[in-house]
Short mmCIF file of C-alpha atoms and ligand atoms in Angstrom, two decimals:
data_model
loop_
_atom_site.label_atom_id
_atom_site.label_comp_id
_atom_site.label_asym_id
_atom_site.label_seq_id
_atom_site.Cartn_x
_atom_site.Cartn_y
_atom_site.Cartn_z
CA MET A 1112 -0.30 0.34 0.16
CA PRO A 1113 1.68 3.26 -1.30
CA SER A 1114 1.32 6.16 1.88
CA GLU A 1115 -0.47 9.12 1.42
CA PHE A 1116 3.26 10.57 1.49
CA ASP A 1117 3.90 8.34 -1.55
CA LEU A 1118 0.65 9.43 -2.93
CA ILE A 1119 1.73 13.62 -2.95
CA ARG A 1120 5.19 12.28 -4.38
CA ARG A 1121 4.14 10.72 -7.28
CA HIS A 1122 0.62 12.55 -8.41
CA PHE A 1123 0.60 15.60 -7.31
CA ASP A 1124 4.12 17.00 -6.51
CA ARG A 1125 4.43 19.01 -9.76
CA ALA A 1126 7.51 21.94 -10.53
CA ALA A 1127 5.47 25.29 -9.56
CA THR A 1128 5.70 28.00 -12.09
CA HIS A 1129 5.11 31.34 -10.28
CA CYS A 1130 5.46 29.77 -6.77
CA ASP A 1131 8.47 30.61 -4.20
CA LEU A 1132 7.19 27.59 -2.13
CA ALA A 1133 4.85 25.20 -3.44
CA VAL A 1134 3.46 20.83 -2.39
CA GLY A 1135 5.93 19.32 0.30
CA ASP A 1136 6.21 22.03 3.09
CA ASP A 1137 4.15 23.04 6.14
CA ALA A 1138 2.35 25.91 4.01
CA ALA A 1139 2.78 27.06 -0.05
CA LEU A 1140 4.68 30.51 -0.70
CA MET A 1141 3.65 32.82 -3.17
CA ARG A 1142 3.98 36.49 -3.88
CA PRO A 1143 0.95 38.38 -5.49
CA ARG A 1144 2.23 40.92 -8.13
CA ALA A 1145 2.41 44.71 -6.92
CA GLY A 1146 -0.81 46.48 -7.02
CA MET A 1147 -2.57 43.18 -7.40
CA GLN A 1148 -5.53 41.93 -5.73
CA LEU A 1149 -6.22 38.30 -4.57
CA ALA A 1150 -9.57 36.63 -5.46
CA VAL A 1151 -9.91 33.15 -3.59
CA SER A 1152 -12.52 30.92 -3.78
CA THR A 1153 -13.24 27.46 -3.54
CA ASP A 1154 -15.34 24.56 -4.63
CA MET A 1155 -16.40 20.90 -3.31
CA LEU A 1156 -17.39 17.95 -5.60
CA VAL A 1157 -19.12 15.03 -3.92
CA ALA A 1158 -20.00 11.98 -5.71
CA GLY A 1159 -22.67 10.98 -6.16
CA THR A 1160 -24.22 15.02 -6.13
CA HIS A 1161 -21.57 16.25 -9.03
CA PHE A 1162 -20.22 13.72 -10.59
CA PHE A 1163 -21.31 9.91 -10.41
CA ALA A 1164 -18.50 7.74 -8.49
CA ASP A 1165 -18.18 5.63 -11.65
CA ALA A 1166 -17.10 8.98 -13.78
CA ASP A 1167 -14.13 8.75 -16.08
CA PRO A 1168 -11.12 9.95 -13.61
CA ALA A 1169 -9.22 12.18 -15.99
CA LEU A 1170 -12.50 14.20 -16.79
CA LEU A 1171 -13.61 14.79 -13.18
CA GLY A 1172 -9.68 15.67 -12.85
CA TRP A 1173 -10.20 19.02 -15.45
CA LYS A 1174 -13.53 19.20 -14.17
CA THR A 1175 -12.39 19.99 -10.45
CA LEU A 1176 -9.80 22.47 -10.81
CA ALA A 1177 -11.90 23.87 -14.07
CA VAL A 1178 -15.35 24.56 -11.90
CA ASN A 1179 -12.41 27.01 -9.48
CA VAL A 1180 -10.98 28.65 -12.79
CA SER A 1181 -14.78 29.47 -14.04
CA ASP A 1182 -14.91 31.44 -10.01
CA ILE A 1183 -12.13 32.88 -10.63
CA ALA A 1184 -12.73 34.13 -14.25
CA ALA A 1185 -15.97 35.81 -13.41
CA MET A 1186 -14.32 38.29 -11.01
CA GLY A 1187 -12.29 39.09 -14.37
CA ALA A 1188 -9.51 37.96 -12.38
CA GLU A 1189 -6.68 35.39 -13.93
CA PRO A 1190 -6.55 32.80 -11.85
CA ARG A 1191 -2.52 31.22 -10.59
CA TRP A 1192 -2.67 29.17 -7.74
CA ALA A 1193 -4.72 25.63 -6.48
CA LEU A 1194 -5.06 23.84 -3.08
CA LEU A 1195 -6.32 20.72 -4.04
CA ALA A 1196 -7.78 18.86 -0.40
CA ILE A 1197 -9.04 15.11 -1.92
CA ALA A 1198 -10.72 12.27 -0.29
CA LEU A 1199 -10.60 8.79 -1.54
CA PRO A 1200 -12.16 5.67 -0.49
CA ALA A 1201 -8.36 3.56 -1.58
CA ALA A 1202 -5.15 4.45 -2.56
CA ASP A 1203 -6.18 3.20 -6.23
CA GLU A 1204 -3.08 4.72 -8.45
CA THR A 1205 -4.21 4.06 -11.65
CA TRP A 1206 -7.64 6.09 -10.43
CA ILE A 1207 -5.22 8.74 -9.15
CA ALA A 1208 -2.75 9.12 -12.02
CA ALA A 1209 -5.26 9.46 -14.26
CA PHE A 1210 -7.37 12.52 -12.13
CA ALA A 1211 -4.43 14.11 -11.36
CA GLY A 1212 -3.54 13.91 -15.38
CA GLY A 1213 -6.70 15.47 -15.95
CA LEU A 1214 -6.44 18.41 -13.41
CA PHE A 1215 -2.78 19.07 -14.50
CA ASP A 1216 -3.79 19.68 -18.32
CA CYS A 1217 -6.63 22.07 -17.02
CA ALA A 1218 -3.99 23.23 -14.42
CA GLN A 1219 -1.42 23.78 -17.46
CA THR A 1220 -4.11 25.14 -19.73
CA TYR A 1221 -5.07 27.74 -17.62
CA GLY A 1222 -2.23 28.64 -15.83
CA VAL A 1223 -2.18 27.16 -12.82
CA ASP A 1224 -0.10 26.06 -10.06
CA LEU A 1225 -0.73 23.12 -7.66
CA VAL A 1226 0.56 24.55 -4.90
CA GLY A 1227 -0.88 22.43 -1.99
CA GLY A 1228 -3.64 20.67 -0.50
CA ASP A 1229 -4.35 17.53 1.87
CA THR A 1230 -4.86 13.80 1.02
CA THR A 1231 -7.67 12.01 3.41
CA ARG A 1232 -9.17 8.62 2.98
CA GLY A 1233 -12.97 8.85 3.17
CA PRO A 1234 -15.95 8.69 0.60
CA LEU A 1235 -15.01 10.19 -2.77
CA ASN A 1236 -14.88 14.29 -2.61
CA MET A 1237 -12.71 16.96 -3.85
CA THR A 1238 -12.28 19.91 -2.76
CA VAL A 1239 -10.28 23.56 -4.70
CA THR A 1240 -9.29 26.67 -3.18
CA ILE A 1241 -8.27 28.71 -6.28
CA ILE A 1242 -5.99 31.87 -5.94
CA GLY A 1243 -6.18 34.70 -8.48
CA GLU A 1244 -5.05 38.13 -9.08
CA VAL A 1245 -6.71 41.24 -10.21
CA PRO A 1246 -5.30 44.27 -10.56
CA ALA A 1247 -6.38 47.07 -7.46
CA GLY A 1248 -10.52 47.76 -7.61
CA GLN A 1249 -10.58 45.49 -10.97
CA ALA A 1250 -12.40 42.79 -10.13
CA ILE A 1251 -15.92 42.51 -11.58
CA THR A 1252 -18.62 41.52 -9.09
CA ARG A 1253 -21.90 40.85 -8.95
CA GLY A 1254 -23.72 43.96 -7.49
CA GLY A 1255 -22.72 46.53 -10.63
CA GLY A 1256 -25.70 46.57 -12.75
CA ARG A 1257 -27.32 49.19 -13.25
CA ALA A 1258 -30.51 49.38 -14.64
CA GLY A 1259 -30.61 50.37 -18.65
CA ASP A 1260 -27.97 47.91 -19.08
CA ASP A 1261 -27.99 45.50 -21.70
CA LEU A 1262 -27.38 41.46 -20.13
CA TRP A 1263 -25.45 39.36 -22.10
CA VAL A 1264 -24.12 35.70 -22.06
CA SER A 1265 -21.54 33.87 -23.68
CA GLY A 1266 -21.17 30.49 -25.88
CA GLN A 1267 -24.24 27.72 -25.23
CA PRO A 1268 -25.85 27.42 -22.30
CA GLY A 1269 -28.41 24.90 -21.43
CA ARG A 1270 -25.61 22.43 -23.80
CA ALA A 1271 -24.37 20.36 -20.21
CA SER A 1272 -27.79 20.24 -18.67
CA LEU A 1273 -29.08 18.36 -22.63
CA GLY A 1274 -25.51 16.00 -22.24
CA LEU A 1275 -26.43 14.78 -19.02
CA ALA A 1276 -30.01 14.23 -19.88
CA ALA A 1277 -28.79 12.36 -22.47
CA LEU A 1278 -27.11 10.15 -19.94
CA ARG A 1279 -30.00 9.88 -17.63
CA GLY A 1280 -31.80 8.15 -21.21
CA GLU A 1281 -34.36 11.56 -21.25
CA ALA A 1282 -33.10 12.68 -24.22
CA SER A 1283 -32.21 11.17 -27.80
CA LEU A 1284 -29.65 13.63 -29.55
CA ASN A 1285 -28.47 12.97 -33.03
CA ASP A 1286 -24.58 11.46 -32.87
CA ASP A 1287 -22.48 15.36 -33.36
CA ALA A 1288 -24.36 16.71 -30.81
CA ARG A 1289 -24.60 13.81 -27.51
CA ARG A 1290 -20.74 14.59 -28.61
CA LEU A 1291 -20.91 18.69 -28.15
CA CYS A 1292 -22.96 18.34 -24.92
CA LEU A 1293 -20.75 15.25 -23.00
CA ASP A 1294 -18.32 17.84 -23.73
CA ALA A 1295 -19.74 20.68 -22.19
CA LEU A 1296 -21.01 18.39 -19.34
CA HIS A 1297 -17.03 16.53 -18.91
CA ARG A 1298 -14.96 18.70 -20.28
CA PRO A 1299 -16.35 22.74 -19.43
CA GLN A 1300 -13.82 25.67 -21.05
CA PRO A 1301 -13.87 28.44 -18.20
CA ARG A 1302 -13.92 31.86 -20.20
CA VAL A 1303 -10.84 33.34 -18.54
CA ALA A 1304 -9.37 35.58 -21.73
CA LEU A 1305 -13.29 36.48 -21.38
CA GLY A 1306 -13.61 37.49 -18.69
CA LEU A 1307 -10.45 39.17 -18.19
CA ALA A 1308 -11.35 41.32 -21.33
CA LEU A 1309 -14.34 42.36 -19.75
CA ARG A 1310 -12.47 44.50 -17.31
CA GLY A 1311 -13.57 48.16 -17.55
CA VAL A 1312 -16.37 46.58 -20.25
CA ALA A 1313 -18.85 45.23 -17.95
CA SER A 1314 -21.05 46.51 -14.81
CA ALA A 1315 -21.98 43.12 -13.13
CA MET A 1316 -20.80 39.03 -13.90
CA LEU A 1317 -21.33 35.57 -12.17
CA ASP A 1318 -20.41 32.66 -14.15
CA VAL A 1319 -22.84 29.82 -14.87
CA SER A 1320 -23.18 27.30 -13.24
CA ASP A 1321 -26.60 26.52 -11.47
CA GLY A 1322 -29.18 27.56 -14.13
CA LEU A 1323 -29.20 30.76 -16.15
CA LEU A 1324 -32.46 32.29 -14.97
CA GLY A 1325 -31.45 31.39 -10.93
CA ASP A 1326 -27.86 32.95 -11.31
CA LEU A 1327 -29.55 35.89 -13.11
CA GLY A 1328 -31.72 35.88 -9.45
CA HIS A 1329 -28.16 36.42 -8.10
CA ILE A 1330 -27.01 39.35 -10.13
CA LEU A 1331 -29.98 40.79 -9.64
CA GLU A 1332 -30.56 40.78 -6.68
CA ARG A 1333 -26.78 41.98 -5.27
CA SER A 1334 -27.07 44.55 -7.83
CA ARG A 1335 -30.69 45.17 -6.89
CA VAL A 1336 -32.24 45.77 -10.11
CA GLY A 1337 -34.88 43.78 -12.45
CA ALA A 1338 -34.07 42.34 -15.54
CA ILE A 1339 -36.17 41.66 -19.27
CA VAL A 1340 -34.80 38.62 -20.54
CA ASP A 1341 -35.57 38.37 -24.24
CA ILE A 1342 -36.95 35.09 -24.94
CA ALA A 1343 -36.24 35.30 -28.70
CA ALA A 1344 -32.25 35.93 -27.92
CA LEU A 1345 -31.30 33.08 -25.93
CA PRO A 1346 -29.68 30.49 -27.99
CA LEU A 1347 -32.34 28.17 -28.21
CA ALA A 1348 -31.70 27.54 -31.83
CA PRO A 1349 -28.62 24.73 -31.78
CA LEU A 1350 -29.77 23.18 -28.90
CA LEU A 1351 -32.90 22.30 -31.25
CA ALA A 1352 -30.86 20.80 -34.04
CA THR A 1353 -29.42 18.16 -31.72
CA GLY A 1354 -33.03 16.56 -31.89
CA ALA A 1355 -34.23 17.15 -28.82
CA ASP A 1356 -38.00 18.68 -27.44
CA ALA A 1357 -38.29 22.05 -26.94
CA ILE A 1358 -39.34 22.27 -24.16
CA LEU A 1359 -36.26 19.96 -22.82
CA ALA A 1360 -34.44 22.51 -24.82
CA ARG A 1361 -36.20 25.44 -23.07
CA ARG A 1362 -36.04 24.05 -20.26
CA CYS A 1363 -32.05 23.47 -20.53
CA LEU A 1364 -31.29 26.43 -21.57
CA LEU A 1365 -32.68 28.40 -18.43
CA SER A 1366 -32.63 26.65 -15.57
CA GLY A 1367 -29.20 24.19 -16.33
CA GLY A 1368 -26.82 24.07 -14.68
CA ASP A 1369 -23.12 23.55 -15.70
CA ASP A 1370 -21.83 25.09 -18.79
CA TYR A 1371 -20.30 27.80 -16.52
CA GLU A 1372 -20.68 30.31 -19.16
CA LEU A 1373 -20.27 33.94 -18.05
CA LEU A 1374 -23.39 36.25 -17.46
CA PHE A 1375 -22.63 40.02 -17.58
CA SER A 1376 -24.59 43.13 -17.85
CA ALA A 1377 -22.78 46.41 -19.68
CA PRO A 1378 -23.95 49.76 -20.78
CA PRO A 1379 -25.92 49.69 -23.89
CA ALA A 1380 -22.71 51.87 -25.62
CA GLN A 1381 -20.10 48.99 -24.88
CA ARG A 1382 -22.69 47.21 -27.90
CA GLU A 1383 -19.86 47.77 -30.36
CA VAL A 1384 -16.49 46.77 -28.20
CA ILE A 1385 -18.08 43.78 -27.07
CA GLN A 1386 -19.65 42.24 -29.96
CA GLU A 1387 -15.80 42.97 -31.41
CA MET A 1388 -14.27 40.97 -27.94
CA GLY A 1389 -17.13 37.83 -29.51
CA ARG A 1390 -15.37 37.97 -33.03
CA ARG A 1391 -11.95 38.42 -31.29
CA LEU A 1392 -11.94 35.45 -29.13
CA ALA A 1393 -14.08 33.47 -31.23
CA LEU A 1394 -16.77 33.07 -29.05
CA PRO A 1395 -20.31 33.79 -29.54
CA LEU A 1396 -21.92 36.86 -26.97
CA HIS A 1397 -25.59 36.82 -27.63
CA ARG A 1398 -27.70 39.93 -26.17
CA ILE A 1399 -30.06 38.24 -23.82
CA GLY A 1400 -32.34 41.53 -22.17
CA CYS A 1401 -31.09 44.05 -19.92
CA LEU A 1402 -31.43 45.10 -16.20
CA THR A 1403 -34.18 47.18 -15.03
CA ASP A 1404 -35.86 49.47 -12.39
CA ASP A 1405 -37.91 47.26 -11.38
CA THR A 1406 -36.86 44.41 -8.83
CA GLY A 1407 -37.87 40.87 -10.38
CA MET A 1408 -37.28 39.16 -13.46
CA LEU A 1409 -39.35 38.71 -16.84
CA LEU A 1410 -40.00 36.70 -19.88
CA ARG A 1411 -40.81 38.10 -22.44
CA GLU A 1412 -41.78 35.88 -25.49
CA SER A 1413 -41.16 36.39 -28.98
CA ASP A 1414 -45.18 37.75 -29.47
CA GLY A 1415 -43.70 40.44 -26.71
CA THR A 1416 -45.89 39.25 -23.69
CA LEU A 1417 -44.26 39.47 -20.42
CA HIS A 1418 -44.54 36.65 -17.29
CA PRO A 1419 -42.44 36.31 -14.56
CA GLY A 1420 -39.67 34.30 -15.24
CA ALA A 1421 -38.80 32.13 -11.53
CA ALA A 1422 -35.19 31.57 -11.04
CA ALA A 1423 -35.41 28.48 -10.07
CA GLY A 1424 -31.56 27.68 -10.34
CA TYR A 1425 -30.02 24.24 -8.33
CA ASP A 1426 -30.40 24.65 -4.51
CA HIS A 1427 -28.96 21.78 -3.00
CA PHE A 1428 -31.55 22.37 -0.21
CA GLY A 1429 -34.34 23.18 -2.18
P1 ADP B 2454 0.24 18.73 7.49
O1 ADP B 2454 0.30 16.80 7.61
O2 ADP B 2454 1.78 19.63 7.41
O3 ADP B 2454 -0.77 18.64 6.91
P2 ADP B 2454 0.30 17.17 4.76
O4 ADP B 2454 1.61 15.94 4.92
O5 ADP B 2454 -1.05 16.61 5.27
O6 ADP B 2454 1.44 18.04 5.35
O7 ADP B 2454 0.80 17.43 2.67
C1 ADP B 2454 2.10 17.48 2.51
C2 ADP B 2454 2.81 18.56 1.83
O8 ADP B 2454 1.75 18.50 0.66
C3 ADP B 2454 1.77 19.02 2.04
O9 ADP B 2454 2.93 20.68 1.18
C4 ADP B 2454 0.69 20.02 1.57
O10 ADP B 2454 0.08 20.65 0.81
C5 ADP B 2454 0.41 19.03 -0.21
N1 ADP B 2454 -0.42 18.07 -0.21
C6 ADP B 2454 -1.03 17.48 0.35
N2 ADP B 2454 -2.20 16.29 -0.40
C7 ADP B 2454 -2.65 17.48 -1.65
C8 ADP B 2454 -2.51 17.27 -3.22
N3 ADP B 2454 -3.87 15.99 -2.77
N4 ADP B 2454 -2.51 18.26 -3.94
C9 ADP B 2454 -1.60 18.81 -4.14
N5 ADP B 2454 -0.57 18.91 -2.74
C10 ADP B 2454 -0.82 17.98 -1.22
MG1 MG B 2455 -2.31 18.16 5.90
#
C-alpha cells in the first residue's frame, strides 16, 4: 500500500512555475504581483451529488479544477494558484494518476500552479481552493449592474444539462450533438480570456453554474435591479438542432446548470466593443435582455407578452 506521502509525491507534486515554495512544506509561499488584489474561491465536488462515482477520472480531474477556474474568470481575474483537498475511498493509483493527469491538463491550460492541499481516506470528494489576481479595484462583482444595462451571455448555455439528460436516457440527441453536449458537461472551458477582456466593460458578472435564470437572480439581488430576458434573443436554435424536444431544450437553456458560461451586464454604449470582443475570441456573445428599475425578473416571449421568470436554479437544499 502506498503511503499518503507516496501518493502526494507521485501524483500531485509537479514543478510550480510562479510560486516560491509549493507542495512539500507546511505551507506554500506565493508572491502576489505589485498592485494586485487576490481573488480567492473554493468549490467542492461530491460523488453522487456533482458527478457519478464511476465517472472517468481524467475528466473529473479536469472538471474539479475547471469549475474553480471559472469562478476566478467570473471576477475578471487571472487564475494563478490552487490547492486540492481530496478524500479517496482507497489508494487506487491507476485512478489517482488519471485524475491528476486531467487536473494538471487543466492547470497547464489556464496557467495555474498546484501549490498544496490535503489527502485523506474517505468518501470520494474533491475540494479546490483557487487564488487569482486582479488589478486592485478592477474585479467585476455581481453587484455593479444598473437599470438600463444590457444583459449578455457567452457561448451555448444549456448544452451541459442536455448532455446530462442524454446520459440519464431522458433525451435522444443526434451523434454530433451528443458529443458536444457531453463535452460541455465533462470538460467545461472556463471563459478566462473573456472575463479578463470584460474588465472596465462589464458592470456585473457571474459564471452560470446553477442555471441561467437562477444565477441571473443573484445579479439582480446584489445589484438591486430587475431584468427583462428576451426569449427570442436566447440561443435556443442550436439546442433544438440537437434533436432534443422543444420543452426540454428550453428548460436546459433557462435552468440547466454546469455550463460555466459568463452572464454579464454592460451599458449599451459598450455593444460594439463587446461584439468585437466576441469576434476576436471566436466566442458567440448573445445580448439577451436588459436590467430594469423594478426588482423582479420578466421573460418576454417572441409575441411580446411578458410573464414572471421563476428564478429556479439548482439549490442543494431546495
Ligand atoms: P501537513 O501534515 O503539514 O498538513 P500533509 O502531509 O498533509 O502536510 O501534506 C504534505 C504536503 O503535501 C503539503 O505541502 C501539502 O500542501 C501537500 N499536499 C497534500 N495533499 C495534496 C494534494 N492532494 N495536492 C497537492 N498537494 C498536496
Ligand atoms: Mg495535511
